[in-house]
Amino acid sequence: MYDLLETIDSPQQLRELERKQLPALAGELRAFLIESVSQTGGHLSSNLGVVELTIALHYVFNTPEDRLVWDVGHQTYPHKILTGRRAAMHTLRKPEGIAGFPRRCESEYDTFGTGHSSTSISAALGMAVAAQQAGLERRAVAIIGDGAMTAGMAFEALNNAGAMDANLLVILNDNDMSISPNVGALNNYLAKLLSGKLYERMWRSGEKVLRVVPPVLEFAKRAEEHVKGMMSPSTLFEEFGFNYIGPIDGHDLDTLVSTLHNIRQLKGPQFLHVVTQKGHGYQPAEDNPGKYHGVGKFDPSNGDAVAATGKKTYTQVFGEWLVDMAAMDERLIGITPAMSDGSGLNDFAEKYPQRFFDVGIAEQHAVTFAAGMACDGLKPVVAIYSTFLQRAYDQLIHDIALQNLSVVFAIDRAGLVGADGPTHAGSFDLTYLRCVPNMVVMAPSDENECRQMLYTAYQHDGPSAVRYPRGSGTGVATQTEMQALAIGRGHIRRQGSGVAILAFGSMLHPALEAAEKLNATVADMRFVKPLDMALIRELASTHALIVTIEENTVAGGAGAGVMEALQAMNMTVNTLCLGLPDAFIEHGVHETMLARCGLNADGIIDAVEKKLT
């Protein structure tokens, strides 16, 4: 079935194929991708869209000596398959298996670790300069999607690169537009022409001749820009100092190979615009690329997903609350940095399109955009993943908290995130939020508490955050009626003696389970900031051991806040802080990952018993 693909375990073997064999290889690679991802889950649409591009890059460039830097990295499954990891694809995103994103420690072909967007041009430019400093002819290539190009960091890198003479190629993988007639034979021919040596020599020679006649030289440059501008959207990137080529059909292997071969001979910053289709070659993914962006296991014959648990996810709880709250208050605005589906805003966007803003992959802008709205009386809710809010930390402090603006942060994917691994884990938000003045920080222990906390945050006059985990909770029903919680107040969920466990958010349920054996008191703390000082004082006065537990790094987290509170109250008591260790946690099954960190019932019991001996 995979006659060609099974002969390739490295790009060197790929480069031994005849060029006319590449389309057949693309067909096999696409079929293997569908079969493989249907068994493991993962990203599908984005990978199907870059099959031909990946083959062409490894066919033309001398990888790994030439550096390929993939932006975000969720489109690197074909790259992994062609670089010796085909046999390991059944372990994708599984414990001890290969990662869903590029990792330098996994392969010499993964030149730069990614997971967050818009870093590729900066990294590839750094590599190009390193080659230049060493006097090497090595090439550096950044492959970036049109979504990632919306981030300011990408333009910062373009601005810097265009002013340098490093041998950098930026490939814009544009999968947001259809392959329309302008990306056809004429445009492909033009791209080959503009990337060829003959065109470069003619232009350089003409430039030398005309330099002695500046007005004529300026006229020639303007004429060239005019002709290229009529054929392609080149002006923006050429203003940055790049030689723009394209757009070309990203599924036409002959054009890709010819154009890349030509570009590889050129010096200085080059920009190639490639148009692809998400989900290309698999009808269900072509029809609904968003649905097949990140998938669980599915039936490859029809694309039907394996049945889910049926429990409501925290993301769904947020989405329902947002729609309900918007119906009650027309000032509510929903904002997301390119994560409408993942953050649960699709229903809101459909019902309230004038109050919904997807600002693209621009987390910094999203936060300050919300700040501006809050200044003039609107009530913005920023829906964002914990790991992505890290990218807007200065704006959180300087633009929101410092001015004490009423902005709600609905922070999804808090804590460990299973198969997506450390690049997407929300391991640090309690730490980086807790130290910011004016912030109110909440962590719900179940679905209904999440809904009530979102309402509490919305009613609060000032910045607030509700952080909740990926996936479903315990199945607790959400109450339609909403009532604001008393800020800074936790409550006792189980009364015991000797040991008091102060649980934050998702850790309440393993704490309650462990408490049955330990006969411990368990408090659902609810608020990380402000802490319930009265409850802490009461528990510290009546128990021999205070245990804090959180799905956040121990360093500077909620437990550290409790220790600071005890110190401020001049209370001396035996303490134990449980949470994520000072390490990046590898991808795997969420429950297993928690167990390895000692954050399940057995781990809590073991840690407490050791502390008491």
Coordinates of C-alpha atoms in Angstrom, one line a residue:
M1 CA 0.0 0.0 0.0
Y2 CA 2.9 2.4 0.8
D3 CA 5.4 1.1 -1.7
L4 CA 7.3 4.4 -2.0
L5 CA 6.8 5.7 1.5
E6 CA 8.2 2.5 3.1
T7 CA 11.5 3.0 1.3
I8 CA 12.1 6.4 2.9
D9 CA 13.5 6.7 6.4
S10 CA 15.4 9.9 5.7
P11 CA 15.4 12.9 3.4
Q12 CA 18.5 11.5 1.8
Q13 CA 16.5 8.6 0.5
L14 CA 13.7 11.0 -0.6
R15 CA 16.2 12.9 -2.7
E16 CA 17.2 9.7 -4.5
L17 CA 13.7 9.5 -6.0
E18 CA 13.0 10.7 -9.5
R19 CA 11.0 13.9 -9.6
K20 CA 8.2 12.2 -11.5
Q21 CA 7.7 9.8 -8.5
L22 CA 6.9 12.6 -6.0
P23 CA 3.2 12.9 -6.7
A24 CA 2.7 9.2 -6.0
L25 CA 4.7 9.6 -2.8
A26 CA 2.4 12.5 -1.8
G27 CA -0.6 10.3 -2.3
E28 CA 0.9 7.6 -0.1
L29 CA 2.0 10.1 2.6
R30 CA -1.5 11.6 2.7
A31 CA -3.2 8.2 3.0
F32 CA -0.7 7.2 5.8
L33 CA -1.5 10.4 7.6
I34 CA -5.2 9.8 7.6
E35 CA -4.8 6.2 8.8
S36 CA -2.3 7.1 11.5
V37 CA -4.1 10.1 13.0
S38 CA -7.4 8.2 13.0
Q39 CA -5.8 5.8 15.5
T40 CA -4.0 8.3 17.7
G41 CA -5.8 11.6 17.4
G42 CA -4.0 14.8 16.8
H43 CA -3.9 17.6 14.2
L44 CA -5.1 16.6 10.8
S45 CA -6.3 19.4 8.5
S46 CA -3.1 21.4 8.8
N47 CA -0.9 18.4 8.1
L48 CA -2.9 17.3 5.1
G49 CA -2.4 20.8 3.7
V50 CA 1.4 20.7 3.7
V51 CA 2.1 17.2 2.3
E52 CA 3.4 18.5 -1.0
L53 CA 5.2 21.4 0.5
T54 CA 7.0 19.2 3.0
I55 CA 8.1 16.7 0.3
A56 CA 9.4 19.6 -1.9
L57 CA 11.3 21.2 1.0
H58 CA 13.2 18.0 1.9
Y59 CA 13.7 17.2 -1.7
V60 CA 15.3 20.5 -2.6
F61 CA 17.1 21.5 0.6
N62 CA 20.0 19.6 2.2
T63 CA 18.3 18.9 5.5
P64 CA 19.3 18.7 8.3
E65 CA 22.3 20.9 7.3
D66 CA 19.8 23.4 5.8
R67 CA 17.5 24.4 8.6
L68 CA 13.7 24.1 8.4
V69 CA 11.8 26.0 11.1
W70 CA 8.1 25.2 11.3
D71 CA 5.9 27.8 12.9
V72 CA 3.5 26.5 15.6
G73 CA 4.5 23.0 14.6
H74 CA 1.1 21.3 14.4
Q75 CA 1.7 20.7 10.7
T76 CA 4.9 18.7 11.1
Y77 CA 3.5 15.2 10.9
P78 CA 4.6 14.7 7.3
H79 CA 8.0 16.2 8.3
K80 CA 8.3 13.6 11.1
I81 CA 7.3 10.7 8.8
L82 CA 9.9 11.7 6.2
T83 CA 12.6 12.1 8.8
G84 CA 12.8 8.6 10.2
R85 CA 9.8 8.6 12.5
R86 CA 7.2 6.9 10.4
A87 CA 7.3 3.7 12.4
A88 CA 6.8 5.6 15.6
M89 CA 3.7 7.5 14.5
H90 CA 1.5 5.1 16.4
T91 CA 3.0 6.5 19.5
L92 CA 2.2 10.1 18.6
R93 CA 1.2 12.2 21.7
K94 CA 1.2 9.1 23.8
P95 CA 3.3 8.6 27.0
E96 CA 7.0 8.0 26.0
G97 CA 6.0 8.5 22.4
I98 CA 6.9 11.2 19.9
A99 CA 5.5 14.7 20.4
G100 CA 2.8 16.4 18.4
F101 CA 5.2 19.3 17.8
P102 CA 8.8 19.7 16.8
R103 CA 11.3 19.0 19.6
R104 CA 15.1 19.5 19.3
C105 CA 15.7 16.5 21.6
E106 CA 13.6 14.2 19.4
S107 CA 15.4 14.6 16.0
E108 CA 18.2 16.5 14.4
Y109 CA 15.7 17.5 11.8
D110 CA 13.6 19.4 14.4
T111 CA 15.8 22.4 14.4
F112 CA 13.6 24.5 16.7
G113 CA 11.0 23.6 19.3
T114 CA 7.6 25.1 18.7
G115 CA 4.1 25.0 19.9
H116 CA 3.2 28.7 20.2
S117 CA 2.9 30.7 17.0
S118 CA 4.9 33.3 15.1
T119 CA 8.4 32.4 16.3
S120 CA 9.7 30.9 13.1
I121 CA 11.0 33.9 11.3
S122 CA 12.9 35.2 14.3
A123 CA 14.5 31.8 15.0
A124 CA 15.3 31.1 11.3
L125 CA 16.9 34.6 11.0
G126 CA 19.0 33.8 14.1
M127 CA 20.1 30.6 12.3
A128 CA 20.9 32.4 9.1
V129 CA 23.0 34.9 10.9
A130 CA 24.8 32.1 12.7
A131 CA 25.6 30.5 9.3
Q132 CA 26.8 33.9 8.0
Q133 CA 29.0 34.4 11.1
A134 CA 30.6 30.9 10.5
G135 CA 31.1 31.5 6.8
L136 CA 28.7 28.7 5.8
E137 CA 26.4 28.4 2.8
R138 CA 23.8 26.8 4.9
R139 CA 20.2 27.9 4.2
A140 CA 17.5 28.8 6.8
V141 CA 13.8 28.4 6.0
A142 CA 10.9 29.6 8.1
I143 CA 7.5 28.1 7.2
I144 CA 4.7 30.2 8.7
G145 CA 0.9 30.1 8.2
D146 CA -1.3 33.0 7.4
G147 CA -2.8 32.9 10.9
A148 CA 0.6 33.1 12.5
M149 CA 1.4 36.1 10.3
T150 CA -1.2 38.1 12.2
A151 CA 1.1 38.3 15.2
G152 CA 3.2 41.3 15.8
M153 CA 6.3 39.2 16.5
A154 CA 6.3 37.9 12.9
F155 CA 6.4 41.5 11.5
E156 CA 9.1 42.5 14.0
A157 CA 11.2 39.7 12.6
L158 CA 10.4 40.6 9.0
N159 CA 11.4 44.2 9.7
N160 CA 14.7 43.1 11.1
A161 CA 15.4 40.5 8.5
G162 CA 14.7 42.7 5.5
A163 CA 17.4 45.1 6.6
M164 CA 20.0 42.3 6.7
D165 CA 21.7 40.3 3.9
A166 CA 21.4 36.9 5.6
N167 CA 20.3 34.0 3.4
L168 CA 16.8 33.6 4.8
L169 CA 13.7 32.2 3.1
V170 CA 10.3 32.8 4.6
I171 CA 7.5 30.6 3.2
L172 CA 4.0 31.9 3.8
N173 CA 1.7 28.9 3.8
D174 CA -1.5 30.6 3.0
N175 CA -4.4 28.3 3.6
D176 CA -7.1 30.9 4.2
M177 CA -7.8 31.6 0.5
S178 CA -9.0 29.2 -2.2
I179 CA -6.8 28.1 -5.1
S180 CA -8.4 30.5 -7.4
P181 CA -7.5 31.1 -11.1
N182 CA -4.8 33.6 -10.2
V183 CA -2.9 30.8 -8.5
G184 CA -2.7 28.8 -11.7
A185 CA -0.5 28.3 -14.7
L186 CA 0.3 31.9 -15.4
N187 CA 1.1 32.7 -11.8
N188 CA 3.2 29.5 -11.3
Y189 CA 5.1 30.5 -14.5
L190 CA 5.7 34.0 -13.2
A191 CA 6.9 32.6 -9.8
K192 CA 9.4 30.3 -11.6
L193 CA 10.6 33.3 -13.7
L194 CA 11.0 35.7 -10.8
S195 CA 12.9 33.1 -8.8
G196 CA 15.2 32.2 -11.6
K197 CA 18.9 33.1 -12.0
L198 CA 18.3 34.7 -15.4
Y199 CA 15.9 37.3 -13.9
E200 CA 18.3 38.0 -11.0
R201 CA 21.2 38.5 -13.4
M202 CA 19.2 40.7 -15.7
W203 CA 18.1 42.9 -12.8
R204 CA 21.5 43.2 -11.2
S205 CA 23.1 44.0 -14.5
G206 CA 20.5 46.6 -15.4
E207 CA 20.8 48.1 -11.9
K208 CA 24.6 48.6 -12.4
V209 CA 24.1 50.2 -15.8
L210 CA 21.2 52.5 -14.7
R211 CA 22.8 53.5 -11.4
V212 CA 24.6 56.3 -13.3
V213 CA 21.2 57.6 -14.4
P214 CA 19.2 57.7 -11.1
P215 CA 15.9 58.9 -12.6
V216 CA 15.9 56.0 -15.1
L217 CA 16.8 53.5 -12.3
E218 CA 13.9 54.8 -10.2
F219 CA 11.6 54.4 -13.1
A220 CA 12.7 50.9 -13.7
K221 CA 12.2 49.9 -10.1
R222 CA 8.7 51.4 -10.1
A223 CA 7.9 49.6 -13.4
E224 CA 9.0 46.3 -11.9
E225 CA 7.0 46.9 -8.7
H226 CA 3.9 47.8 -10.9
V227 CA 4.2 44.7 -13.0
K228 CA 4.7 42.4 -10.0
G229 CA 2.0 44.2 -8.0
M230 CA -0.5 43.5 -10.8
M231 CA 0.3 39.8 -10.6
S232 CA 0.8 39.2 -6.8
P233 CA 0.4 40.9 -3.4
S234 CA 4.1 41.6 -3.3
T235 CA 4.3 45.2 -2.2
L236 CA 4.1 44.8 1.6
F237 CA 6.8 42.2 1.8
E238 CA 9.1 43.9 -0.6
E239 CA 8.8 47.1 1.5
F240 CA 10.2 45.0 4.3
G241 CA 13.2 44.3 2.1
F242 CA 12.3 40.8 0.8
N243 CA 12.3 39.5 -2.7
Y244 CA 8.7 38.4 -3.1
I245 CA 7.8 35.4 -5.2
G246 CA 4.3 33.9 -5.7
P247 CA 1.6 33.1 -4.9
I248 CA 2.0 29.5 -6.2
D249 CA -0.1 26.4 -5.9
G250 CA 1.1 24.6 -2.8
H251 CA -0.2 21.2 -4.1
D252 CA 1.7 21.4 -7.4
L253 CA 4.9 19.5 -6.7
D254 CA 6.5 20.4 -10.0
T255 CA 6.1 24.1 -9.4
L256 CA 7.1 23.8 -5.8
V257 CA 10.3 21.9 -6.6
S258 CA 11.3 24.2 -9.5
T259 CA 10.6 27.4 -7.5
L260 CA 12.4 26.2 -4.4
H261 CA 15.4 25.0 -6.4
N262 CA 15.7 28.5 -8.0
I263 CA 15.3 30.3 -4.7
R264 CA 17.9 28.2 -3.0
Q265 CA 20.5 29.7 -5.4
L266 CA 19.5 33.3 -4.5
K267 CA 21.2 35.4 -1.9
G268 CA 19.6 37.6 0.8
P269 CA 16.1 37.6 2.2
Q270 CA 13.5 35.8 0.0
F271 CA 9.7 35.5 0.5
L272 CA 7.7 32.7 -1.1
H273 CA 3.9 32.8 -1.0
V274 CA 2.4 29.3 -1.2
V275 CA -1.4 28.7 -1.3
T276 CA -2.6 25.4 0.2
Q277 CA -5.9 24.0 1.3
K278 CA -6.5 22.7 4.8
G279 CA -7.5 19.1 4.8
H280 CA -6.5 18.7 1.2
G281 CA -7.1 15.2 -0.2
Y282 CA -9.5 14.0 2.5
Q283 CA -13.1 15.1 1.8
P284 CA -14.4 15.3 5.4
A285 CA -11.5 17.6 6.4
E286 CA -11.8 19.7 3.2
D287 CA -15.5 20.2 4.0
N288 CA -14.9 21.1 7.6
P289 CA -11.2 21.9 8.3
G290 CA -12.0 23.4 11.7
K291 CA -13.6 20.2 12.9
Y292 CA -10.5 18.2 11.8
H293 CA -7.9 20.7 13.1
G294 CA -7.5 18.8 16.3
V295 CA -9.2 15.4 16.4
G296 CA -9.6 12.4 18.6
K297 CA -9.7 8.9 17.2
F298 CA -12.0 8.6 14.2
D299 CA -13.2 6.3 11.5
P300 CA -11.0 7.1 8.4
S301 CA -13.7 5.8 6.0
N302 CA -16.2 8.5 6.9
G303 CA -14.5 10.8 9.4
D304 CA -16.9 10.0 12.3
A305 CA -15.4 10.5 15.7
V306 CA -15.2 7.9 18.4
A307 CA -17.9 8.5 20.9
A308 CA -17.0 11.0 23.7
T309 CA -17.8 10.8 27.4
G310 CA -21.0 12.9 27.1
K311 CA -20.0 15.1 30.1
K312 CA -20.1 18.8 29.6
T313 CA -16.6 20.4 29.3
Y314 CA -15.5 23.5 31.2
T315 CA -15.2 25.1 27.8
Q316 CA -18.8 24.4 27.1
V317 CA -19.8 25.8 30.6
F318 CA -18.0 29.0 29.7
G319 CA -19.6 29.2 26.3
E320 CA -23.1 28.8 27.7
W321 CA -22.4 31.3 30.5
L322 CA -21.1 33.9 28.0
V323 CA -24.3 33.6 25.9
D324 CA -26.5 33.8 29.0
M325 CA -24.6 36.8 30.4
A326 CA -24.7 38.6 27.0
A327 CA -28.5 38.3 27.0
M328 CA -28.5 40.0 30.4
D329 CA -26.0 42.8 29.7
E330 CA -25.5 44.4 26.3
R331 CA -22.2 45.8 27.4
L332 CA -20.6 42.4 27.4
I333 CA -18.0 41.9 24.7
G334 CA -16.3 38.6 23.8
I335 CA -12.7 38.7 22.7
T336 CA -10.4 35.9 21.6
P337 CA -6.9 35.7 20.0
A338 CA -7.8 33.3 17.2
M339 CA -9.3 30.6 19.5
S340 CA -13.0 31.0 19.0
D341 CA -13.7 27.3 18.6
G342 CA -11.2 26.1 21.2
S343 CA -12.4 28.6 23.8
G344 CA -16.1 27.9 23.3
L345 CA -17.1 31.2 21.7
N346 CA -18.8 29.9 18.5
D347 CA -22.4 30.1 19.8
F348 CA -21.7 33.6 21.2
A349 CA -20.2 34.7 17.9
E350 CA -23.3 33.5 16.0
K351 CA -25.8 35.1 18.3
Y352 CA -23.9 38.3 19.0
P353 CA -21.7 38.9 16.0
Q354 CA -21.4 42.7 16.6
R355 CA -20.1 42.0 20.1
F356 CA -17.6 39.3 19.1
F357 CA -14.0 40.0 18.2
D358 CA -11.4 37.5 17.1
V359 CA -8.3 39.6 16.8
G360 CA -6.1 36.9 15.3
I361 CA -3.0 35.5 16.9
A362 CA -2.3 38.7 18.8
E363 CA -2.5 38.1 22.5
Q364 CA -0.9 41.4 23.4
H365 CA -3.3 43.3 21.3
A366 CA -6.3 41.3 22.6
V367 CA -5.6 42.4 26.2
T368 CA -4.9 46.1 25.5
F369 CA -7.9 46.1 23.1
A370 CA -10.0 44.9 26.0
A371 CA -8.5 47.6 28.2
G372 CA -9.5 50.3 25.8
M373 CA -13.1 49.0 25.8
A374 CA -13.2 48.9 29.6
C375 CA -12.0 52.5 29.8
D376 CA -15.2 53.5 28.0
G377 CA -17.8 51.5 29.8
L378 CA -17.9 48.1 28.0
K379 CA -17.5 44.8 29.9
P380 CA -14.9 42.8 27.9
V381 CA -14.4 39.1 28.6
V382 CA -11.1 37.8 27.2
A383 CA -11.2 34.0 26.5
I384 CA -7.7 32.7 26.3
Y385 CA -5.6 29.6 27.1
S386 CA -3.4 29.8 30.1
T387 CA -0.3 29.2 28.0
F388 CA -1.2 32.0 25.6
L389 CA -1.9 34.5 28.3
Q390 CA 1.8 34.3 29.1
R391 CA 2.4 36.1 25.8
A392 CA 0.5 39.2 27.0
Y393 CA 1.9 39.5 30.5
D394 CA 3.1 43.1 30.2
Q395 CA -0.3 44.2 28.9
L396 CA -2.0 42.3 31.7
I397 CA 0.1 44.2 34.3
H398 CA 0.6 47.6 32.6
D399 CA -2.7 48.1 30.7
I400 CA -5.2 46.2 32.9
A401 CA -4.1 45.8 36.5
L402 CA -2.3 49.1 36.9
Q403 CA -5.4 50.9 35.8
N404 CA -7.7 48.6 37.8
L405 CA -9.9 48.0 34.7
S406 CA -12.9 45.7 34.8
V407 CA -11.8 43.0 32.4
V408 CA -12.6 39.3 32.9
F409 CA -10.0 36.7 31.9
A410 CA -11.6 33.3 31.2
I411 CA -8.5 31.1 31.3
D412 CA -8.9 27.8 29.6
R413 CA -6.5 24.8 29.6
A414 CA -5.2 25.6 33.1
G415 CA -3.0 22.9 34.5
L416 CA -1.7 19.9 32.5
V417 CA -3.2 19.4 29.1
G418 CA -2.4 15.7 28.3
A419 CA -1.3 14.9 24.8
D420 CA -0.5 18.5 23.8
G421 CA 2.4 18.5 26.3
P422 CA 4.5 21.2 27.9
T423 CA 4.1 23.8 25.1
H424 CA 0.4 24.1 25.9
A425 CA 0.3 23.3 29.6
G426 CA -1.1 25.9 31.9
S427 CA 1.3 25.3 34.6
F428 CA 2.2 28.8 35.7
D429 CA -0.9 31.1 35.7
L430 CA -1.6 31.0 39.4
T431 CA 2.0 32.0 40.0
Y432 CA 2.1 34.8 37.4
L433 CA -1.3 36.1 38.3
R434 CA -1.1 35.9 42.1
C435 CA 1.7 38.5 42.2
V436 CA -0.1 41.2 40.3
P437 CA -1.8 43.9 42.3
N438 CA -5.6 44.4 41.9
M439 CA -6.2 41.0 40.4
V440 CA -8.8 38.6 41.7
V441 CA -8.0 35.0 40.9
M442 CA -10.5 32.1 41.1
A443 CA -10.2 28.4 40.6
P444 CA -13.4 26.4 40.3
S445 CA -13.6 22.8 41.6
D446 CA -16.6 21.8 39.4
E447 CA -18.7 22.9 36.5
N448 CA -21.3 24.8 38.5
E449 CA -18.7 26.6 40.6
C450 CA -17.1 27.6 37.3
R451 CA -20.3 29.2 36.1
Q452 CA -20.9 31.0 39.4
M453 CA -17.3 32.3 39.5
L454 CA -17.6 33.6 35.9
Y455 CA -20.6 35.6 37.1
T456 CA -18.7 36.7 40.2
A457 CA -15.8 37.9 38.0
Y458 CA -18.2 39.8 35.7
Q459 CA -19.8 41.6 38.6
H460 CA -16.5 42.6 40.2
D461 CA -15.2 46.1 39.7
G462 CA -11.7 45.5 38.6
P463 CA -9.6 42.8 36.8
S464 CA -10.4 39.2 37.5
A465 CA -9.5 35.8 36.3
V466 CA -11.3 32.4 36.4
R467 CA -8.9 29.5 35.5
Y468 CA -10.3 26.1 34.6
P469 CA -8.9 22.9 33.2
R470 CA -9.2 21.3 29.8
G471 CA -11.9 18.7 29.3
S472 CA -14.8 17.7 31.5
G473 CA -15.3 17.9 35.2
T474 CA -17.1 15.5 37.4
G475 CA -20.4 15.9 35.8
V476 CA -22.0 18.4 38.3
A477 CA -25.1 20.1 36.8
T478 CA -24.8 23.8 36.3
Q479 CA -27.6 26.0 37.8
T480 CA -29.3 28.4 35.5
E481 CA -29.6 31.0 38.2
M482 CA -26.4 32.9 38.9
Q483 CA -25.3 34.3 42.2
A484 CA -22.1 36.1 42.9
L485 CA -19.8 34.5 45.5
A486 CA -18.3 36.3 48.4
I487 CA -14.8 37.3 47.1
G488 CA -12.0 35.8 49.1
R489 CA -14.2 33.2 50.9
G490 CA -13.6 29.4 50.8
H491 CA -15.7 26.8 52.5
I492 CA -15.2 23.4 54.3
R493 CA -16.2 20.4 52.2
R494 CA -15.2 17.7 54.7
Q495 CA -14.6 17.9 58.4
G496 CA -11.8 15.8 59.8
S497 CA -9.0 16.1 62.3
G498 CA -5.2 16.4 62.4
V499 CA -4.7 17.2 58.8
A500 CA -6.3 20.0 56.8
I501 CA -6.1 19.9 53.0
L502 CA -6.5 23.3 51.3
A503 CA -7.5 22.4 47.8
F504 CA -7.5 24.8 44.9
G505 CA -9.7 24.2 41.8
S506 CA -9.5 20.8 40.1
M507 CA -7.6 19.3 43.0
L508 CA -10.6 19.3 45.3
H509 CA -11.8 15.8 44.2
P510 CA -8.6 13.8 44.7
A511 CA -8.2 15.7 48.0
L512 CA -11.7 14.5 49.1
E513 CA -10.9 11.0 48.1
A514 CA -7.6 11.0 50.0
A515 CA -9.3 12.6 53.0
E516 CA -11.5 9.5 53.5
K517 CA -8.4 7.4 54.4
L518 CA -6.6 10.2 56.2
N519 CA -9.7 11.5 58.1
A520 CA -8.6 14.9 57.0
T521 CA -10.5 18.2 56.8
V522 CA -10.8 19.5 53.2
A523 CA -11.4 23.1 52.3
D524 CA -12.4 24.2 48.8
M525 CA -10.4 27.5 48.8
R526 CA -12.1 28.8 45.6
F527 CA -10.0 32.0 45.6
V528 CA -6.3 32.1 45.1
K529 CA -6.3 35.9 45.5
P530 CA -7.5 37.2 47.8
L531 CA -7.0 34.2 50.1
D532 CA -9.5 33.4 52.8
M533 CA -7.3 34.5 55.7
A534 CA -9.9 33.7 58.3
L535 CA -10.3 30.1 57.1
I536 CA -6.5 29.6 57.0
R537 CA -6.2 30.9 60.5
E538 CA -9.0 28.6 61.7
L539 CA -7.5 25.5 60.1
A540 CA -4.0 26.3 61.2
S541 CA -5.2 26.7 64.8
T542 CA -7.0 23.4 64.9
H543 CA -4.8 21.1 62.8
A544 CA -1.3 19.7 63.2
L545 CA -0.6 19.7 59.4
I546 CA -1.7 22.1 56.7
V547 CA -1.5 20.7 53.2
T548 CA -2.0 22.8 50.0
I549 CA -2.7 21.2 46.7
E550 CA -3.0 22.8 43.2
E551 CA -2.6 21.9 39.5
N552 CA 0.0 24.6 39.1
T553 CA 3.7 24.8 39.7
V554 CA 4.5 24.8 43.4
A555 CA 7.0 27.7 42.9
G556 CA 5.1 30.9 43.7
G557 CA 1.7 29.2 43.4
A558 CA -1.4 29.1 45.7
G559 CA 0.4 27.1 48.3
A560 CA 3.2 29.7 48.5
G561 CA 0.4 32.2 49.1
V562 CA -0.9 30.2 52.0
M563 CA 2.7 30.0 53.5
E564 CA 3.0 33.8 53.1
A565 CA -0.4 34.2 54.9
L566 CA 0.7 32.0 57.8
Q567 CA 3.9 34.0 58.1
A568 CA 2.0 37.3 58.0
M569 CA -0.3 36.0 60.8
N570 CA 2.8 34.9 62.8
M571 CA 1.4 31.3 62.9
T572 CA 3.8 28.3 63.1
V573 CA 2.4 25.1 61.9
N574 CA 3.7 22.0 60.0
T575 CA 3.0 22.5 56.3
L576 CA 3.2 20.6 53.0
C577 CA 2.8 22.1 49.5
L578 CA 1.7 19.8 46.7
G579 CA 1.6 20.8 43.0
L580 CA 3.5 20.5 39.8
P581 CA 7.2 20.1 40.2
D582 CA 9.9 22.5 39.0
A583 CA 10.1 20.8 35.6
F584 CA 8.3 20.7 32.2
I585 CA 5.9 17.7 32.2
E586 CA 6.0 15.5 29.2
H587 CA 2.9 14.8 27.1
G588 CA 0.7 11.8 28.0
V589 CA -2.7 10.9 29.5
H590 CA -3.8 13.6 31.9
E591 CA -4.7 11.2 34.8
T592 CA -1.4 9.4 34.5
M593 CA 0.5 12.7 34.4
L594 CA -1.2 13.9 37.6
A595 CA -0.4 10.5 39.2
R596 CA 3.3 10.9 38.3
C597 CA 3.3 14.3 40.0
G598 CA 1.6 12.9 43.1
L599 CA -1.6 14.8 42.4
N600 CA -4.0 11.9 42.7
A601 CA -5.6 10.4 45.9
D602 CA -2.8 7.9 46.3
G603 CA -0.1 10.5 45.8
I604 CA -1.7 12.8 48.4
I605 CA -2.0 10.0 50.9
D606 CA 1.6 8.9 50.4
A607 CA 3.0 12.5 50.7
V608 CA 1.0 13.2 53.9
E609 CA 1.9 9.9 55.6
K610 CA 5.6 10.5 54.8
K611 CA 5.3 14.0 56.2
L612 CA 3.8 12.7 59.4
T613 CA 6.4 10.0 60.0

